[in-house]
mmCIF file of C-alpha atoms and ligand atoms in Angstrom:
data_model
loop_
_atom_site.group_PDB
_atom_site.id
_atom_site.type_symbol
_atom_site.label_atom_id
_atom_site.label_comp_id
_atom_site.label_asym_id
_atom_site.label_seq_id
_atom_site.Cartn_x
_atom_site.Cartn_y
_atom_site.Cartn_z
ATOM 1 C CA MET A 17 46.091 -44.783 -26.654
ATOM 2 C CA GLU A 18 46.572 -41.311 -25.298
ATOM 3 C CA HIS A 19 42.853 -40.683 -25.544
ATOM 4 C CA ARG A 20 41.976 -43.909 -23.761
ATOM 5 C CA SER A 21 44.268 -43.275 -20.798
ATOM 6 C CA ALA A 22 42.820 -39.768 -20.439
ATOM 7 C CA LEU A 23 39.336 -41.235 -20.238
ATOM 8 C CA LEU A 24 40.443 -43.758 -17.637
ATOM 9 C CA ARG A 25 41.982 -41.057 -15.474
ATOM 10 C CA ARG A 26 38.803 -39.077 -15.704
ATOM 11 C CA GLY A 27 36.842 -42.174 -14.709
ATOM 12 C CA VAL A 28 38.912 -42.517 -11.561
ATOM 13 C CA HIS A 29 38.365 -38.922 -10.558
ATOM 14 C CA PHE A 30 34.676 -38.725 -11.222
ATOM 15 C CA ALA A 31 32.366 -41.550 -10.356
ATOM 16 C CA LEU A 32 29.302 -39.972 -11.903
ATOM 17 C CA ALA A 33 28.340 -37.091 -14.128
ATOM 18 C CA ILE A 34 24.995 -35.477 -14.688
ATOM 19 C CA LEU A 35 24.681 -34.137 -18.204
ATOM 20 C CA CYS A 36 22.148 -31.413 -18.763
ATOM 21 C CA ALA A 37 21.042 -31.052 -22.337
ATOM 22 C CA PHE A 38 20.350 -27.772 -24.060
ATOM 23 C CA GLY A 39 17.806 -29.087 -26.553
ATOM 24 C CA LEU A 40 14.347 -30.525 -26.772
ATOM 25 C CA VAL A 41 13.387 -33.893 -25.317
ATOM 26 C CA ALA A 42 10.731 -36.053 -26.932
ATOM 27 C CA ALA A 43 7.980 -37.569 -24.786
ATOM 28 C CA LEU A 44 7.059 -35.394 -21.830
ATOM 29 C CA PRO A 45 4.672 -36.719 -19.180
ATOM 30 C CA ALA A 46 1.747 -34.365 -18.533
ATOM 31 C CA VAL A 47 1.619 -35.096 -14.823
ATOM 32 C CA PRO A 48 1.409 -32.366 -12.192
ATOM 33 C CA ALA A 49 4.373 -31.890 -9.852
ATOM 34 C CA GLN A 50 3.959 -34.080 -6.790
ATOM 35 C CA ALA A 51 7.313 -34.957 -5.303
ATOM 36 C CA THR A 52 10.947 -34.241 -5.925
ATOM 37 C CA ASN A 53 13.443 -36.532 -7.621
ATOM 38 C CA TYR A 54 16.698 -37.055 -5.728
ATOM 39 C CA GLU A 55 20.195 -38.081 -6.744
ATOM 40 C CA GLY A 56 20.391 -40.410 -3.747
ATOM 41 C CA CYS A 57 23.114 -38.335 -2.147
ATOM 42 C CA SER A 58 23.304 -35.220 0.016
ATOM 43 C CA TRP A 59 25.889 -33.266 2.002
ATOM 44 C CA GLY A 60 24.576 -34.339 5.402
ATOM 45 C CA HIS A 61 24.592 -30.727 6.634
ATOM 46 C CA PRO A 62 22.966 -27.543 5.326
ATOM 47 C CA GLY A 63 26.156 -25.534 4.645
ATOM 48 C CA ILE A 64 27.787 -26.215 1.263
ATOM 49 C CA SER A 65 31.085 -24.430 0.540
ATOM 50 C CA TYR A 66 32.044 -23.351 -2.956
ATOM 51 C CA VAL A 67 34.542 -21.516 -5.116
ATOM 52 C CA ASN A 68 33.194 -19.445 -8.000
ATOM 53 C CA ASN A 69 35.765 -19.724 -10.790
ATOM 54 C CA THR A 70 33.514 -18.456 -13.560
ATOM 55 C CA SER A 71 34.575 -15.763 -16.017
ATOM 56 C CA SER A 72 33.214 -12.213 -15.958
ATOM 57 C CA ALA A 73 30.211 -13.043 -18.154
ATOM 58 C CA TYR A 74 29.036 -15.601 -15.584
ATOM 59 C CA GLN A 75 30.434 -14.381 -12.257
ATOM 60 C CA SER A 76 27.586 -12.203 -10.988
ATOM 61 C CA LEU A 77 24.944 -14.490 -12.513
ATOM 62 C CA THR A 78 26.474 -17.384 -10.589
ATOM 63 C CA SER A 79 26.500 -15.316 -7.399
ATOM 64 C CA ALA A 80 22.829 -14.489 -7.872
ATOM 65 C CA ALA A 81 21.945 -18.146 -8.450
ATOM 66 C CA LEU A 82 23.845 -19.165 -5.309
ATOM 67 C CA VAL A 83 22.005 -16.509 -3.265
ATOM 68 C CA ASN A 84 18.673 -17.611 -4.732
ATOM 69 C CA TRP A 85 19.106 -21.192 -3.526
ATOM 70 C CA SER A 86 20.423 -20.050 -0.127
ATOM 71 C CA ASN A 87 17.632 -17.546 0.481
ATOM 72 C CA GLN A 88 14.785 -19.756 -0.672
ATOM 73 C CA THR A 89 15.742 -23.008 1.054
ATOM 74 C CA ASP A 90 17.067 -24.364 4.362
ATOM 75 C CA MET A 91 20.490 -25.079 2.853
ATOM 76 C CA SER A 92 23.095 -22.378 2.264
ATOM 77 C CA PHE A 93 25.979 -21.950 -0.157
ATOM 78 C CA ASN A 94 29.025 -20.470 1.602
ATOM 79 C CA ALA A 95 31.972 -18.923 -0.248
ATOM 80 C CA GLY A 96 35.528 -19.997 0.373
ATOM 81 C CA GLY A 97 37.466 -22.692 2.126
ATOM 82 C CA SER A 98 40.700 -24.398 1.096
ATOM 83 C CA ASN A 99 38.827 -27.626 0.423
ATOM 84 C CA PRO A 100 35.439 -26.494 -0.926
ATOM 85 C CA GLY A 101 32.482 -28.768 -1.487
ATOM 86 C CA PHE A 102 32.362 -27.760 -5.101
ATOM 87 C CA SER A 103 33.689 -25.356 -7.689
ATOM 88 C CA ILE A 104 31.911 -23.901 -10.675
ATOM 89 C CA THR A 105 33.547 -22.762 -13.879
ATOM 90 C CA ASP A 106 32.671 -22.007 -17.486
ATOM 91 C CA GLY A 107 34.562 -22.681 -20.671
ATOM 92 C CA GLY A 108 34.300 -23.640 -24.305
ATOM 93 C CA PHE A 109 33.833 -27.381 -23.970
ATOM 94 C CA GLY A 110 32.604 -27.843 -27.531
ATOM 95 C CA ASN A 111 29.624 -29.476 -29.210
ATOM 96 C CA THR A 112 29.005 -31.922 -26.366
ATOM 97 C CA GLY A 113 25.192 -31.901 -26.245
ATOM 98 C CA TRP A 114 25.176 -30.375 -22.733
ATOM 99 C CA ASP A 115 25.210 -26.739 -21.688
ATOM 100 C CA GLY A 116 25.887 -27.641 -18.077
ATOM 101 C CA ILE A 117 27.327 -30.671 -16.330
ATOM 102 C CA THR A 118 27.953 -31.664 -12.722
ATOM 103 C CA TYR A 119 30.625 -34.219 -11.869
ATOM 104 C CA TYR A 120 30.264 -35.802 -8.462
ATOM 105 C CA SER A 121 31.152 -38.741 -6.287
ATOM 106 C CA CYS A 122 28.934 -40.158 -3.560
ATOM 107 C CA SER A 123 30.171 -42.253 -0.661
ATOM 108 C CA GLY A 124 27.689 -43.789 1.764
ATOM 109 C CA GLY A 125 24.993 -41.339 0.720
ATOM 110 C CA ILE A 126 27.238 -38.298 1.280
ATOM 111 C CA PHE A 127 28.794 -36.182 -1.480
ATOM 112 C CA VAL A 128 32.580 -36.183 -1.669
ATOM 113 C CA LYS A 129 34.158 -32.716 -1.599
ATOM 114 C CA GLY A 130 35.582 -31.403 -4.827
ATOM 115 C CA MET A 131 32.422 -31.662 -6.900
ATOM 116 C CA LEU A 132 32.792 -29.861 -10.219
ATOM 117 C CA VAL A 133 30.181 -27.861 -12.143
ATOM 118 C CA ARG A 134 30.918 -26.771 -15.699
ATOM 119 C CA ILE A 135 28.905 -24.376 -17.837
ATOM 120 C CA ASN A 136 29.545 -24.919 -21.550
ATOM 121 C CA GLY A 137 30.117 -21.577 -23.230
ATOM 122 C CA TYR A 138 29.913 -23.288 -26.627
ATOM 123 C CA TYR A 139 26.153 -22.974 -26.158
ATOM 124 C CA ALA A 140 25.659 -20.714 -23.150
ATOM 125 C CA ASP A 141 27.819 -17.775 -24.254
ATOM 126 C CA ALA A 142 25.032 -16.895 -26.703
ATOM 127 C CA TYR A 143 22.315 -17.158 -24.024
ATOM 128 C CA SER A 144 20.748 -14.113 -22.376
ATOM 129 C CA GLY A 145 21.664 -13.433 -18.751
ATOM 130 C CA GLN A 146 18.448 -15.033 -17.519
ATOM 131 C CA LYS A 147 18.973 -18.096 -19.675
ATOM 132 C CA LYS A 148 22.510 -18.444 -18.308
ATOM 133 C CA ARG A 149 20.932 -18.249 -14.830
ATOM 134 C CA ALA A 150 18.555 -21.045 -15.845
ATOM 135 C CA VAL A 151 21.546 -23.294 -16.558
ATOM 136 C CA ILE A 152 23.541 -22.281 -13.476
ATOM 137 C CA GLY A 153 20.559 -22.576 -11.127
ATOM 138 C CA HIS A 154 19.782 -26.015 -12.532
ATOM 139 C CA GLU A 155 23.317 -27.285 -11.971
ATOM 140 C CA LEU A 156 23.256 -25.936 -8.418
ATOM 141 C CA GLY A 157 20.181 -28.070 -7.853
ATOM 142 C CA HIS A 158 22.281 -31.114 -8.735
ATOM 143 C CA VAL A 159 24.891 -29.910 -6.225
ATOM 144 C CA VAL A 160 22.137 -29.790 -3.591
ATOM 145 C CA GLY A 161 21.215 -33.381 -4.465
ATOM 146 C CA LEU A 162 18.187 -32.980 -6.695
ATOM 147 C CA ALA A 163 17.846 -34.966 -9.912
ATOM 148 C CA ASP A 164 16.360 -33.956 -13.247
ATOM 149 C CA ARG A 165 12.587 -33.697 -13.079
ATOM 150 C CA ASN A 166 10.671 -33.530 -16.339
ATOM 151 C CA ILE A 167 7.172 -33.363 -14.924
ATOM 152 C CA GLY A 168 4.509 -30.655 -15.109
ATOM 153 C CA GLN A 169 3.534 -27.752 -17.328
ATOM 154 C CA CYS A 170 4.290 -24.040 -17.075
ATOM 155 C CA PRO A 171 4.360 -22.429 -14.554
ATOM 156 C CA ASN A 172 4.622 -25.530 -12.366
ATOM 157 C CA ARG A 173 7.856 -26.932 -13.751
ATOM 158 C CA SER A 174 10.923 -27.249 -11.558
ATOM 159 C CA ILE A 175 14.254 -25.601 -12.227
ATOM 160 C CA MET A 176 15.319 -29.243 -12.326
ATOM 161 C CA TRP A 177 13.576 -29.708 -15.682
ATOM 162 C CA GLY A 178 16.343 -31.507 -17.545
ATOM 163 C CA ASP A 179 16.737 -29.474 -20.714
ATOM 164 C CA THR A 180 17.146 -25.727 -20.957
ATOM 165 C CA PHE A 181 14.607 -25.429 -23.767
ATOM 166 C CA GLY A 182 11.755 -26.882 -21.703
ATOM 167 C CA ARG A 183 12.892 -25.084 -18.564
ATOM 168 C CA TYR A 184 13.635 -21.609 -19.860
ATOM 169 C CA ASP A 185 12.563 -21.132 -23.485
ATOM 170 C CA VAL A 186 9.157 -22.697 -22.874
ATOM 171 C CA CYS A 187 8.497 -21.706 -19.241
ATOM 172 C CA GLY A 188 10.902 -18.857 -18.461
ATOM 173 C CA ILE A 189 12.101 -20.568 -15.284
ATOM 174 C CA PHE A 190 15.512 -19.449 -14.029
ATOM 175 C CA THR A 191 15.002 -19.443 -10.239
ATOM 176 C CA VAL A 192 14.123 -22.145 -7.716
ATOM 177 C CA GLN A 193 10.451 -23.130 -7.720
ATOM 178 C CA ALA A 194 8.134 -24.506 -5.019
ATOM 179 C CA ASP A 195 9.028 -28.084 -5.929
ATOM 180 C CA ASP A 196 12.749 -27.331 -5.648
ATOM 181 C CA ILE A 197 12.313 -25.652 -2.264
ATOM 182 C CA GLN A 198 10.381 -28.639 -0.967
ATOM 183 C CA GLY A 199 13.026 -31.013 -2.259
ATOM 184 C CA ALA A 200 15.973 -29.105 -0.783
ATOM 185 C CA ASN A 201 14.213 -28.687 2.568
ATOM 186 C CA THR A 202 13.550 -32.408 2.708
ATOM 187 C CA LEU A 203 17.281 -33.079 2.318
ATOM 188 C CA TYR A 204 18.411 -30.293 4.693
HETATM 189 ZN ZN1 ZN B 8 20.253 -31.818 -15.013
#
């Protein structure tokens, strides 16, 4: 009973969640990157405010990932605000099957403030710094409004490749790629 009511409360708070797996996915289409996949929601303006609540092992890596998106695209992540667009944190969330997750709500095509990004230390604490960046940068792409995109081969994959194995272990991608830039600049 207790468990059920907790789930219901969570359902009220978060309309949708994007789970990002850490492992291998099965059938991968061998199609070159052509267009971006979108979540169907954006912020409606290029400035996205955030609070970085990550622990010391993730703090500077998160900052670098935020700067990467801001410098490479027409949108910008801005620190601070009493009612930020999103917050990012890390923690030991257990054997969930995801190393990163983004909880969001969308109303009339516009993201609702208070989006939440979690990095799962259960898996990611053992990752190298660059591999942590690969997870953080991917989740930030969801914050921007981009969806998972499992298309293309190295080096033409997007940071929005859905699983960290195919994104980082196979291709070494931990920063925004041409496809991601195009997608963000289409939204903003
Ligand atoms: Zn994802």
